[in-house]
Coordinates of C-alpha atoms and ligand atoms in Angstrom, one line a residue:
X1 CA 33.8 -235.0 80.3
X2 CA 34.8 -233.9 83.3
X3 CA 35.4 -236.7 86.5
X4 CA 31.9 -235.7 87.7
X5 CA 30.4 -235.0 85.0
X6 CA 27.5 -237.9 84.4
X7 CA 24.7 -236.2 85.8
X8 CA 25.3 -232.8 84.1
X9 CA 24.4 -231.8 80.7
X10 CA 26.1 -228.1 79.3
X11 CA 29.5 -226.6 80.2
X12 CA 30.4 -225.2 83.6
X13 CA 29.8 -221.5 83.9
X14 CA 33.1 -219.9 83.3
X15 CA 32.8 -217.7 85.9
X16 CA 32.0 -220.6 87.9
X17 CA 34.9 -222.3 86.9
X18 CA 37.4 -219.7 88.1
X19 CA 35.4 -219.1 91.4
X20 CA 35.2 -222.3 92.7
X21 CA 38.7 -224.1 91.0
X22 CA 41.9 -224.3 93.9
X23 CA 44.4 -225.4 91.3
X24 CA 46.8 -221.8 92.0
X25 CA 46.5 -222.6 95.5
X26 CA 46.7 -226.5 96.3
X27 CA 49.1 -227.8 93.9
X28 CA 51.8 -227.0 96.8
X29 CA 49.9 -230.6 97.3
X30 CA 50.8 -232.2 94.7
X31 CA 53.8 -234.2 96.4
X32 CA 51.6 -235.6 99.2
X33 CA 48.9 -236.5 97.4
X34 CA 50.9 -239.0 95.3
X35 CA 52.0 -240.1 98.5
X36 CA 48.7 -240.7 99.7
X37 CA 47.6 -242.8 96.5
X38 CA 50.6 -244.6 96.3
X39 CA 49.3 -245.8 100.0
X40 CA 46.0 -246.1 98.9
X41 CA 46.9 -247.9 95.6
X42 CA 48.7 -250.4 97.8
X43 CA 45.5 -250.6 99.9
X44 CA 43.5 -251.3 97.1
X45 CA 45.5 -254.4 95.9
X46 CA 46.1 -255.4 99.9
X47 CA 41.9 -255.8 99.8
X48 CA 41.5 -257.6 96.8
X49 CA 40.3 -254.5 94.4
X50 CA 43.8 -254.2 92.0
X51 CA 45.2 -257.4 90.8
X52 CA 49.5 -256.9 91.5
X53 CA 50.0 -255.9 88.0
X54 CA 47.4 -253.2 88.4
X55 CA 48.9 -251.7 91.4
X56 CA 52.7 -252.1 90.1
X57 CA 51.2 -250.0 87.1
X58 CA 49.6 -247.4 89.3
X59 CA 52.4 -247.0 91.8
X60 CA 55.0 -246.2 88.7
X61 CA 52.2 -243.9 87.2
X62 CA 52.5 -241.8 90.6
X63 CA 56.4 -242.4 91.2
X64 CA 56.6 -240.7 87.2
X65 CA 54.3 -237.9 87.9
X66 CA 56.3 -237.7 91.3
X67 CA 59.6 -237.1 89.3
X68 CA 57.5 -234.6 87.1
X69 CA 56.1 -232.7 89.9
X70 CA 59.6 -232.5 91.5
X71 CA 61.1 -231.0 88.1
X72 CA 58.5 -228.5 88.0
X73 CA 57.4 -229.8 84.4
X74 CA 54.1 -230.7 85.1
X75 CA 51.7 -228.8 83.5
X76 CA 48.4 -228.0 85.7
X77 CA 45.4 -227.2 83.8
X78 CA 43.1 -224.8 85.5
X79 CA 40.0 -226.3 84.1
X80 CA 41.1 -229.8 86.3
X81 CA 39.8 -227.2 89.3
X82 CA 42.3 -228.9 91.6
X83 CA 45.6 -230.6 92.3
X84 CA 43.5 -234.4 93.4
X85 CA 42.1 -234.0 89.5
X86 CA 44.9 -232.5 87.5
X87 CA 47.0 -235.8 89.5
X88 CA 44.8 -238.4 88.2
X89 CA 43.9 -236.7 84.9
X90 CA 48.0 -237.0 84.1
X91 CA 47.8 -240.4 85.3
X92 CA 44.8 -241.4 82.9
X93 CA 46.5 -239.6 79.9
X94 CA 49.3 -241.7 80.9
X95 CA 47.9 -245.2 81.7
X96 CA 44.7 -245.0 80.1
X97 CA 41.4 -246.4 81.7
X98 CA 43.6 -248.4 84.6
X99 CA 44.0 -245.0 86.4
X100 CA 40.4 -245.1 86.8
X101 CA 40.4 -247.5 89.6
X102 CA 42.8 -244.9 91.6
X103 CA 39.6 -243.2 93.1
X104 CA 38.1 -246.9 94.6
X105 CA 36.9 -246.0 97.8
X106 CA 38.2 -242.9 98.1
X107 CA 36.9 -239.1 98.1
X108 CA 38.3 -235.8 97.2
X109 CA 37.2 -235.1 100.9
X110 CA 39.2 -237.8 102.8
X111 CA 41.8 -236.9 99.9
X112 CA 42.7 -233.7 101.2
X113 CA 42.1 -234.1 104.4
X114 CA 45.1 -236.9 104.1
X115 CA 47.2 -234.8 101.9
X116 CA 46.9 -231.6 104.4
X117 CA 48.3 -233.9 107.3
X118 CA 51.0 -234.8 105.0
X119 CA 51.7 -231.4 104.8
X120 CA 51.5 -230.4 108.5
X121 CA 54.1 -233.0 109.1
X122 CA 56.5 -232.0 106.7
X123 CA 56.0 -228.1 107.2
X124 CA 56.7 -229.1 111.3
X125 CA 60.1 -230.1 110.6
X126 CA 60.9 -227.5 108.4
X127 CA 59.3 -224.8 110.8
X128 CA 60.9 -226.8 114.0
X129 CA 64.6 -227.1 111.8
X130 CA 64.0 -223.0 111.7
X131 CA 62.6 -222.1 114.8
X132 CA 66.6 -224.2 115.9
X133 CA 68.3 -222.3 114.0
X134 CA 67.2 -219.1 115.6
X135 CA 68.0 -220.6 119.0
X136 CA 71.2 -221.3 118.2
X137 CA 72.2 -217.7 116.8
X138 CA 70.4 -216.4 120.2
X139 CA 72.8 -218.6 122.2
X140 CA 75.9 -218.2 120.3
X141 CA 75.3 -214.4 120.7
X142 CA 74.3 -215.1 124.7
X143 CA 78.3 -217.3 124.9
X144 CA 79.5 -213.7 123.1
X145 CA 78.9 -211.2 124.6
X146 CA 76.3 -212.4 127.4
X147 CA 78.0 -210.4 129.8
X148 CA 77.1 -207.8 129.0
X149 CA 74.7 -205.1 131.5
X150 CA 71.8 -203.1 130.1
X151 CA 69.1 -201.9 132.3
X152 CA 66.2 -203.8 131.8
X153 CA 63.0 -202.4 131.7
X154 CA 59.0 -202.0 132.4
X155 CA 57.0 -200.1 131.5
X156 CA 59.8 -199.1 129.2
X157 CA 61.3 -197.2 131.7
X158 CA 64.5 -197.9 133.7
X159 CA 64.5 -200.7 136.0
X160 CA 66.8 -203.1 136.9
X161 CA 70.0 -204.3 135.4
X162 CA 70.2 -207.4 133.3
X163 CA 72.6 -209.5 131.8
X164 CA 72.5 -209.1 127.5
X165 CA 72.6 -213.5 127.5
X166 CA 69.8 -212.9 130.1
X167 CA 67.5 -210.8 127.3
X168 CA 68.3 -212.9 124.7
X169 CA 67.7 -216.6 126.3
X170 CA 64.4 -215.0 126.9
X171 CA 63.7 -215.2 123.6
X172 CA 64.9 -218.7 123.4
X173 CA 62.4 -219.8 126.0
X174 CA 59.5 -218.8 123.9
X175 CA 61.1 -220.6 120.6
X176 CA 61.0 -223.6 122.9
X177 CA 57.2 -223.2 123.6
X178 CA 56.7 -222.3 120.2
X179 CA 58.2 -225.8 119.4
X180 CA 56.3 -227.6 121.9
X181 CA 53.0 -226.3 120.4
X182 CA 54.2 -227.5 116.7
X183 CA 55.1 -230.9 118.4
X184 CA 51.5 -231.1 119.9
X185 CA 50.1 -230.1 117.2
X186 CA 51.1 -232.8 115.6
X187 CA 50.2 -234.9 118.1
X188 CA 46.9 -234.6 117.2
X189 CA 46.8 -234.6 113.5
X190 CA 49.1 -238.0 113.5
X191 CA 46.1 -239.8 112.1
X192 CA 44.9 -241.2 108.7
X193 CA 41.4 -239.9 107.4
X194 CA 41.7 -241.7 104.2
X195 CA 39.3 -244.6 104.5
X196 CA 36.8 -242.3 105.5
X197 CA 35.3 -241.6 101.8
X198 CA 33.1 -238.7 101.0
X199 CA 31.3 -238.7 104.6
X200 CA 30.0 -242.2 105.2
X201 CA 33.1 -244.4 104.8
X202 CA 34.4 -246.4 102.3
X203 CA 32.2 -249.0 100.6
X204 CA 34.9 -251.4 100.6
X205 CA 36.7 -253.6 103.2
X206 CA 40.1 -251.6 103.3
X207 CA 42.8 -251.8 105.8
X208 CA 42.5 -248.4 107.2
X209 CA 45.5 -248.9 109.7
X210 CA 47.6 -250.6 107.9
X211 CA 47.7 -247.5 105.0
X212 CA 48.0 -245.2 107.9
X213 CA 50.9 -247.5 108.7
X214 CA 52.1 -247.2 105.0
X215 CA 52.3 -243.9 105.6
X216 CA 54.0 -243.3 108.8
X217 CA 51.0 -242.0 110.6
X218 CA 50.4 -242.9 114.3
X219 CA 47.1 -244.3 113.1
X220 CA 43.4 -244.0 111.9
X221 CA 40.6 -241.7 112.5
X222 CA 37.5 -243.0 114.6
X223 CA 34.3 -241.0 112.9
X224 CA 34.1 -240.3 108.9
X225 CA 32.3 -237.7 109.5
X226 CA 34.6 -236.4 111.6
X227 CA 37.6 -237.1 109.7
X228 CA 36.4 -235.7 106.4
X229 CA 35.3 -232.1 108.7
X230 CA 37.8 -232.0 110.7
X231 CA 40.8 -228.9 110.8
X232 CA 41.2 -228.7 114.2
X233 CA 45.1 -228.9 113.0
X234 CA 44.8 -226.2 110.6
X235 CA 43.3 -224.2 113.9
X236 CA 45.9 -225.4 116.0
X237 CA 48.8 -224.5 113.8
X238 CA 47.0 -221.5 112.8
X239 CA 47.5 -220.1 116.7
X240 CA 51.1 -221.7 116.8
X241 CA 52.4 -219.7 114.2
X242 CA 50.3 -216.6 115.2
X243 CA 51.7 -217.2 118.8
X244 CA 55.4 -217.9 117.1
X245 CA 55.4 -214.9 115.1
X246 CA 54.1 -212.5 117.9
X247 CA 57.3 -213.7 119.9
X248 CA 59.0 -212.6 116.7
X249 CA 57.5 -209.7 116.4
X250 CA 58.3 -208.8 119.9
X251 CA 62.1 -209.0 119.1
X252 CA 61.8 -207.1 115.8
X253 CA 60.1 -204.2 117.9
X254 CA 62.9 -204.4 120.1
X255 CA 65.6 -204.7 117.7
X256 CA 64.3 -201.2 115.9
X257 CA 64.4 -199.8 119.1
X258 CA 67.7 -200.3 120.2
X259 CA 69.1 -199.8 117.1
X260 CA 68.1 -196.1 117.1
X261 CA 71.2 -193.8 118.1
X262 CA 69.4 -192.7 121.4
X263 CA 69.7 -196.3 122.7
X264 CA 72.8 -197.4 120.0
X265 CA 72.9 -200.7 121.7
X266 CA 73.1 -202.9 118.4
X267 CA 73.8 -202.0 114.8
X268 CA 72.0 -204.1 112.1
X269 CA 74.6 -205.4 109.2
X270 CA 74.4 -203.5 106.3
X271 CA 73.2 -206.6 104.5
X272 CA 70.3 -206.4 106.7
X273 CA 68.9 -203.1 106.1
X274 CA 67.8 -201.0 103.7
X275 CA 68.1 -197.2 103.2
X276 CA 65.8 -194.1 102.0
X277 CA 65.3 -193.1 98.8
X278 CA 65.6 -189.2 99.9
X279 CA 67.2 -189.3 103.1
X280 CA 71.0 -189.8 102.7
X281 CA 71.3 -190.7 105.9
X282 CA 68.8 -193.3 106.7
X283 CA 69.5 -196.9 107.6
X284 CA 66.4 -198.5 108.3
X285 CA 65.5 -201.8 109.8
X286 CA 63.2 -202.8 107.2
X287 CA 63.1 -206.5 107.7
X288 CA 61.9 -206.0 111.8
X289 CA 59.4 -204.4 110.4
X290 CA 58.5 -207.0 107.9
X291 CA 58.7 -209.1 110.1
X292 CA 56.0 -207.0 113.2
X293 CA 53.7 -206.1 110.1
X294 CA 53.1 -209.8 108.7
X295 CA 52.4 -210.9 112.9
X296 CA 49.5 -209.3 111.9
X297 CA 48.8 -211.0 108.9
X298 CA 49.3 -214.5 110.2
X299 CA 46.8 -213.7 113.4
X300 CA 44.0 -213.1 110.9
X301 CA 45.0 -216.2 109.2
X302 CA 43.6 -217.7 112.8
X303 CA 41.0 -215.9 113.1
X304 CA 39.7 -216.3 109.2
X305 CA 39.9 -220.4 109.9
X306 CA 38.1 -219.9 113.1
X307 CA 35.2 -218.2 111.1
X308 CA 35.6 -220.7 108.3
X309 CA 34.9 -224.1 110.9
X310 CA 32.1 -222.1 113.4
X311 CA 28.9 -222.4 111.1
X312 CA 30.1 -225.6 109.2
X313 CA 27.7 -228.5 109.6
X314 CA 28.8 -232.0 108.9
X315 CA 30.3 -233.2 106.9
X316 CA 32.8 -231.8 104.1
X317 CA 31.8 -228.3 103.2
X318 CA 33.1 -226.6 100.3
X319 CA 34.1 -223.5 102.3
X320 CA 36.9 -226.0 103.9
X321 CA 38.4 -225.5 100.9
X322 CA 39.3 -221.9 102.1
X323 CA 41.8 -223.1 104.5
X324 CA 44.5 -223.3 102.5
X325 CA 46.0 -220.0 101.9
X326 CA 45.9 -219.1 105.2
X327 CA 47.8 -222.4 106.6
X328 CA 50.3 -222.1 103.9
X329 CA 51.0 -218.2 103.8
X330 CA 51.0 -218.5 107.3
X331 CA 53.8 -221.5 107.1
X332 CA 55.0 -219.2 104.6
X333 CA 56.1 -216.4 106.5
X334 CA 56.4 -217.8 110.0
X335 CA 59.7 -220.0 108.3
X336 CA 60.7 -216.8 106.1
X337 CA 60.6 -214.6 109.5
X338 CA 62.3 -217.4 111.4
X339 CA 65.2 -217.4 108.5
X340 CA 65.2 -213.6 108.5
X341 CA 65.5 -212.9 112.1
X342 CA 68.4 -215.6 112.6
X343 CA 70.1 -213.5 110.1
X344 CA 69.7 -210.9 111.4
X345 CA 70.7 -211.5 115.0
X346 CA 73.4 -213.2 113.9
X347 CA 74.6 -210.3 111.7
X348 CA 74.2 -207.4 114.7
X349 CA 77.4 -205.5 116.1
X350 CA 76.0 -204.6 119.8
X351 CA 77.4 -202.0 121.5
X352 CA 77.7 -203.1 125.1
X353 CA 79.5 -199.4 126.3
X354 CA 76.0 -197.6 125.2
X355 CA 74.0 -200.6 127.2
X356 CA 76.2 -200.4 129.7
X357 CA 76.3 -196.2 129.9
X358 CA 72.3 -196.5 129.8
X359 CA 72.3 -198.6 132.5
X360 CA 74.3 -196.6 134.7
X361 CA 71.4 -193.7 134.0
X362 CA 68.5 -194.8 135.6
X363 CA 69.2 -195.8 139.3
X364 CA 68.8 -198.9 138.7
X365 CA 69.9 -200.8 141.6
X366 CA 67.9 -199.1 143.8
X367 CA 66.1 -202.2 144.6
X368 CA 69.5 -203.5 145.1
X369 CA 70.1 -201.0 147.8
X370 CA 66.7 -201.7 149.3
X371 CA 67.3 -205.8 149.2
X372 CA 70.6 -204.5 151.1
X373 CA 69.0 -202.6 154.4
X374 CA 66.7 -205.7 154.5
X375 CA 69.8 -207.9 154.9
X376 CA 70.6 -205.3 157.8
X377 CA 67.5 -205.6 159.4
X378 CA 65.1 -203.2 158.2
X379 CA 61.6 -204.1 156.7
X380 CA 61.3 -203.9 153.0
X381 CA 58.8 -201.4 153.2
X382 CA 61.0 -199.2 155.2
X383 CA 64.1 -200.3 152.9
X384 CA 62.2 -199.3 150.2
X385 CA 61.6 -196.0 151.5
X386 CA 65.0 -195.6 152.4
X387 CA 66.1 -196.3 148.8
X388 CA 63.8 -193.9 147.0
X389 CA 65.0 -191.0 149.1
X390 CA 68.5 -192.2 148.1
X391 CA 67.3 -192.0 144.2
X392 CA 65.6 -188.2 144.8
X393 CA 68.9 -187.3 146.1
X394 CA 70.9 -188.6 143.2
X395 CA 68.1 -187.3 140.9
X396 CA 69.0 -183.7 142.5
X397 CA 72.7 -183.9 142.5
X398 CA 72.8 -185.6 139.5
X399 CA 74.7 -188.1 140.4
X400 CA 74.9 -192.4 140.7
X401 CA 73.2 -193.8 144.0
X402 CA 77.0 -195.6 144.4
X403 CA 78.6 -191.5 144.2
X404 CA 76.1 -190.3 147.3
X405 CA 78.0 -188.8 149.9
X406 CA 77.7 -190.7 153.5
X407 CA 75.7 -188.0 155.0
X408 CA 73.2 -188.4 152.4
X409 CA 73.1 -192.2 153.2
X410 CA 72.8 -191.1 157.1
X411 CA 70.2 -188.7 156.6
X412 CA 67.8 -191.0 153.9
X413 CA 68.0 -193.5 157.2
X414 CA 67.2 -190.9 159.6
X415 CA 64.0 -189.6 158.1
X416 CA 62.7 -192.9 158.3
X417 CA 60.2 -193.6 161.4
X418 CA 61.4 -196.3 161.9
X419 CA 63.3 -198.0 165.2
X420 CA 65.9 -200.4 162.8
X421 CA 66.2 -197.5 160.6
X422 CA 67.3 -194.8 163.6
X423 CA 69.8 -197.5 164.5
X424 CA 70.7 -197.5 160.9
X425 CA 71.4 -194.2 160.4
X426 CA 73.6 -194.2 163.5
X427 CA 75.8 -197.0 161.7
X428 CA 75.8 -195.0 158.8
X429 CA 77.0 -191.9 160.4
X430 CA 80.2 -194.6 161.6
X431 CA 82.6 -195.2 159.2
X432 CA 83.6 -198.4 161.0
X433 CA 80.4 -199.9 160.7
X434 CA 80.8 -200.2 156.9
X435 CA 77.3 -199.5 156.2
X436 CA 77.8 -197.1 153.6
X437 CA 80.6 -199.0 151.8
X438 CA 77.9 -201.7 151.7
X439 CA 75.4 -200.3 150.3
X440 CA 77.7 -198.1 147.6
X441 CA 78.6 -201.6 146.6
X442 CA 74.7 -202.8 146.4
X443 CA 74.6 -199.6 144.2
X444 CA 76.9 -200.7 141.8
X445 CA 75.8 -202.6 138.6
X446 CA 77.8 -205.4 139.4
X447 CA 76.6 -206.3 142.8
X448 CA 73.0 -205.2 142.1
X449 CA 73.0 -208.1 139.0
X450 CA 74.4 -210.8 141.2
X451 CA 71.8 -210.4 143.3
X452 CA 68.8 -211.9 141.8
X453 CA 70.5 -215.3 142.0
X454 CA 66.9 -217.2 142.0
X455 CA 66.3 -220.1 139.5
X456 CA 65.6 -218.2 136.1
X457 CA 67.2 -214.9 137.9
X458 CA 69.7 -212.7 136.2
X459 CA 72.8 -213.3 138.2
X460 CA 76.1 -213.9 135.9
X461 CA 76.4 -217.7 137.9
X462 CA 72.5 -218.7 136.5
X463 CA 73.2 -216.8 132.9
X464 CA 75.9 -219.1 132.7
X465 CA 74.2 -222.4 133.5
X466 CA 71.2 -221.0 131.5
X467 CA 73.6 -220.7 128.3
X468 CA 74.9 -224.1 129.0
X469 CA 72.2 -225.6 129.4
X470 CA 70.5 -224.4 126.2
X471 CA 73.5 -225.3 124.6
X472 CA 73.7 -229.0 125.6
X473 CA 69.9 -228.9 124.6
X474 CA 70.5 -227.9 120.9
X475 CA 73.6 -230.0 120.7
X476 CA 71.9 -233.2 121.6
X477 CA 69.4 -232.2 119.2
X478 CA 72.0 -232.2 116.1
X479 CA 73.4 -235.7 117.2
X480 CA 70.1 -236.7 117.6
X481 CA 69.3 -235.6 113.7
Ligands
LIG1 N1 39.5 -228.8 96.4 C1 38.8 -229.3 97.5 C2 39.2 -228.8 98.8 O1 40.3 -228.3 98.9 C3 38.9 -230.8 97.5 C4 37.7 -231.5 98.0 C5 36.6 -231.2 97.1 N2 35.4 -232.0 97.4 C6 34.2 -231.8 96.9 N3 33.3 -232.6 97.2 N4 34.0 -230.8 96.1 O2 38.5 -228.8 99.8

C-alpha cells in the first residue's frame, strides 16, 4: 500500500504517477532530510513519544541510510514519488513497523520546507567559499599587473584612463555584495519550520526550539501556516544568484571583448578555450559565453518562482513543489560559473602594451587637461571648452593632446570669451610661465590617472590601498576558516 494509501481503493494512474512523483529531482535532499529526522527522532523521545530504545534504533536507521546515501548505493524507487518516502520506505524495510513512528507529528510539508533550509545553508557556504575564490584570483591579478593603464570607457567609447587593478577590484566589489545578499539571505531562512505539521501544527507537545537547536538553526518559525507556505528564501536566493551571475556575466562580455585582436588586451589559456570545427584559426572564448548565456537561464529561474508563490493560497500547495529545479540549477551553475571564471582569470596572459597603446588613442586625458586650467583659474565650463578645442586639434593633426604645439595651446585659450582664459592664453604664449609644460604633463597618461585621487578614485596611491585592503579582507577570512 502506499504511505497514503487508506482512503484509496485502485492503483495510481500511471501517468499520474510520473507527473506528479519529484524523486529525479529532490533526492539531492536526501542528506538533509536524515538530518532533519534524526532531529525530529530525538524530539520525539525528548516529548515522551519514542521510548530511548526506539529512538537509538531510529537514529542508527538514518545514520545507515546516511552512509548509503553518501556511497551512492541507495536505490530510489520512482514509484516512492519522492526522496521524504523512498527515506522512510528504506528505513521500514530495514527496521520493520518501528520506522512507522518516524512521521509522529510531522508532514511532508514541514519536511521539506526543513530539508530545503538545510540546503540553503549548506549551498551558502559552498557558493560563499566560490564567490572567495574568484576574489582572490581578481586580487592576485590586481598585485600583478595592477599597474597597468587602459582607457576606461562609457558608452564604450574612450574615456578616461584607468588603472587594470582599478577594473578588476571592480569586480571584486560586486562579489562582496553578492556575498552579503547570500549572508542575508540566510538571515532570514535561519529558522526551523518542522513543528509546523501539514498546516495546523503538530498534534503533539514537541520542543520546537530545542530541535531547531538540534539543528543549528537560529530558531523556530512563528505561524504553521506560514512556515509550511513559505519560500521567501527560495525568492531571495533566486535574485542573489540571478544578481551574482549578471555581475558574471558582465565580466564574461568583457573578457570576449578584449580578447579580440582589435583590443588584444588579454589572451585566454588555451585550456580555456575552445576552437572551430572549420575555421583553423579560431580560438573562441566559449566558457564567457557559457557563462552570459546561462545569466539568462538563472533570471528565469526568479522569475518562474515568483509566478510559482503569486496565486498560492495558504497553506502548502502542490505547485511549491516546483521550486526545486530552479533553486538547484540555479545553485548549479552560479558555483559552476563562479569555478569557471576564477579559472579563467587566473589563466589570462594580458597584454598591458595593447591597453596601454589603446589608451594613448582616444584623448583621454582631456578631462585631465580641463581639471588642469581649473587649478589655474578658469571655470570648468570654460576649461572644458578649452580642452575640446585642444582634442579637435589633435584629432586634425593626428597627434596626442601631450604632442600639441604651444601655439595650439595659446590659440585654444584665446578663442575662449572668457576674461581668465585671455590672461591664459597670454601665459601660454610665455614660455616662462610654464603653462604649456603643465598642461602637456596633465595630458600625459600618468598625470591624468593620478588625478582622480578621491576615495574609490583611480589614482595608483588609492589602487594600492584598495588592493591591500581587499587582501587583508580575504586573508582574515582564511584564518578565520
Ligand atoms: N514532494 C513534495 C514537495 O516537494 C513534498 C511535500 C508533499 N506534500 C504533500 N502534501 N503532497 O513539495
Amino acid at each position: 500500500m502506499r504511505m497514503w494509501g487508506g482512503r484509496f481503493t485502485g492503483q495510481t494512474d500511471p501517468l499520474i504517477a510520473e507527473a506528479t512523483r519529484s524523486i529525479e529531482i529532490d533526492q539531492v535532499l536526501a542528506l538533509d532530510d536524515l538530518d532533519g529526522s534524526i532531529a525530529h527522532v530525538r524530539g520525539l523521545e525528548r516529548a515522551g513519544l519514542l521510548t530511548a530504545a526506539e529512538s537509538r534504533t531510529l537514529v542508527q536507521g538514518l545514520e545507515s541510510l546516511r552512509e548509503e546515501v553518501r556511497a551512492g548505493t541507495l536505490a530510489w524507487d520512482p514509484a516512492l514519488e519522492d526522496v521524504h518516502l523512498n527515506l522512510e520506505a528504506a528505513l521500514t524495510a530495514r527496521l520493520g513497523p518501528v520506522a512507522g513512528k518516524l512521521h509522529t507529528g510531522r508532514s511532508r510539508n514541514d519536511q521539506v520546507a526543513l530539508d530545503l533550509r538545510l540546503w540553503l545553508r549548506r549551498t551558502v557556504r559552498e557558493l560563499d567559499a566560490s564567490l572567495v575564490e574568484l576574489e582572490r584570483t581578481l586580487v592576485d591579478r590586481a598585485e600583478r599587473e595592477g599597474e597597468a593603464i587602459l582607457p576606461g570607457m562609457t558608452h564604450v567609447q574612450p574615456a578616461q584612463p584607468v588603472l587594470l587593478g582599478h577594473h578588476l577590484l571592480a569586480y571584486v566589489e560586486m562579489l562582496e555584495r553578492d556575498r552579503g545578499r547570500l549572508a542575508d539571505c540566510w538571515r532570514r531562512a535561519d529558522r526551523s519550520p518542522l513543528g509546523a505539521g501539514a498546516l495546523a501544527g503538530a498534534g503533539f507537545a514537541l520542543d520546537r526550539e530545542a530541535t531547531a537547536a538540534d539543528l543549528g538553526l537560529a530558531g523556530v518559525t512563528a505561524n504553521s501556516l506560514d512556515a509550511v507556505s513559505d519560500r521567501d528564501f527560495a525568492v531571495e536566493f533566486l535574485a542573489a544568484a540571478a544578481l551574482g551571475m549578471t555581475h558574471l556575466s558582465r565580466l564574461a562580455e568583457e573578457l570576449v571583448w578584449w580578447s579580440n585582436p582589435a583590443f588584444g588586451w588579454v589572451t585566454l589559456a588555451d585550456a580555456h578555450a575552445t576552437g572551430s570545427s572549420m575555421m583553423p584559426n579560431k580560438k573562441n572564448p566559449d566558457p564567457c559565453e557559457l557563462v552570459r548565456g546561462r545569466t539568462a537561464r538563472v533570471a528565469g529561474h526568479l522569475a518562474a518562482m515568483l509566478g510559482i508563490l503569486k496565486g498560492l493560497p495558504l497553506a502548502y500547495q502542490r505547485d511549491l513543489q516546483e521550486d526545486k529545479a530552479p533553486l538547484f540549477d540555479a545553485a548549479g551553475v552560479w558555483r559552476s560559473s563562479l569555478r569557471v571564471m576564477a579559472a579563467v582569470v587566473g589563466g589570462l596572459t594580458f597584454d598591458v602594451g595593447r591597453m596601454r597603446e589603446a589608451a594613448l588613442r582616444g584623448h583621454v586625458t582631456a578631462t585631465s587637461v580641463a581639471d588642469a586650467l581649473v587649478e589655474r583659474g578658469l571655470p570648468f565650463r570654460a576649461a572644458h571648452h578649452v580642452a575640446g578645442r585642444l582634442v579637435a586639434d589633435a584629432e586634425q593633426r593626428g597627434c596626442r593632446l601631450d604632442d600639441l604645439e604651444t601655439a595650439s595651446y595659446a590659440a585654444a585659450l584665446g578663442a575662449e570669451d572668457d576674461e581668465d582664459a585671455r590672461r591664459l592664453a597670454a601665459e601660454a604664449d610665455d614660455e616662462r610661465s610654464g603653462l604649456v609644460a603643465a598642461l602637456r604633463e596633465a595630458a600625459t597618461l600618468e598625470a591624468a590617472v593620478r588625478r582622480p585621487a578621491v576615495t574609490g578614485g583611480t589614482a595608483p596611491e588609492r589602487v594600492r590601498e584598495a588592493i591591500a585592503s581587499a587582501r587583508r579582507r580575504l586573508d582574515e577570512e582564511a584564518t578565520a576558516g
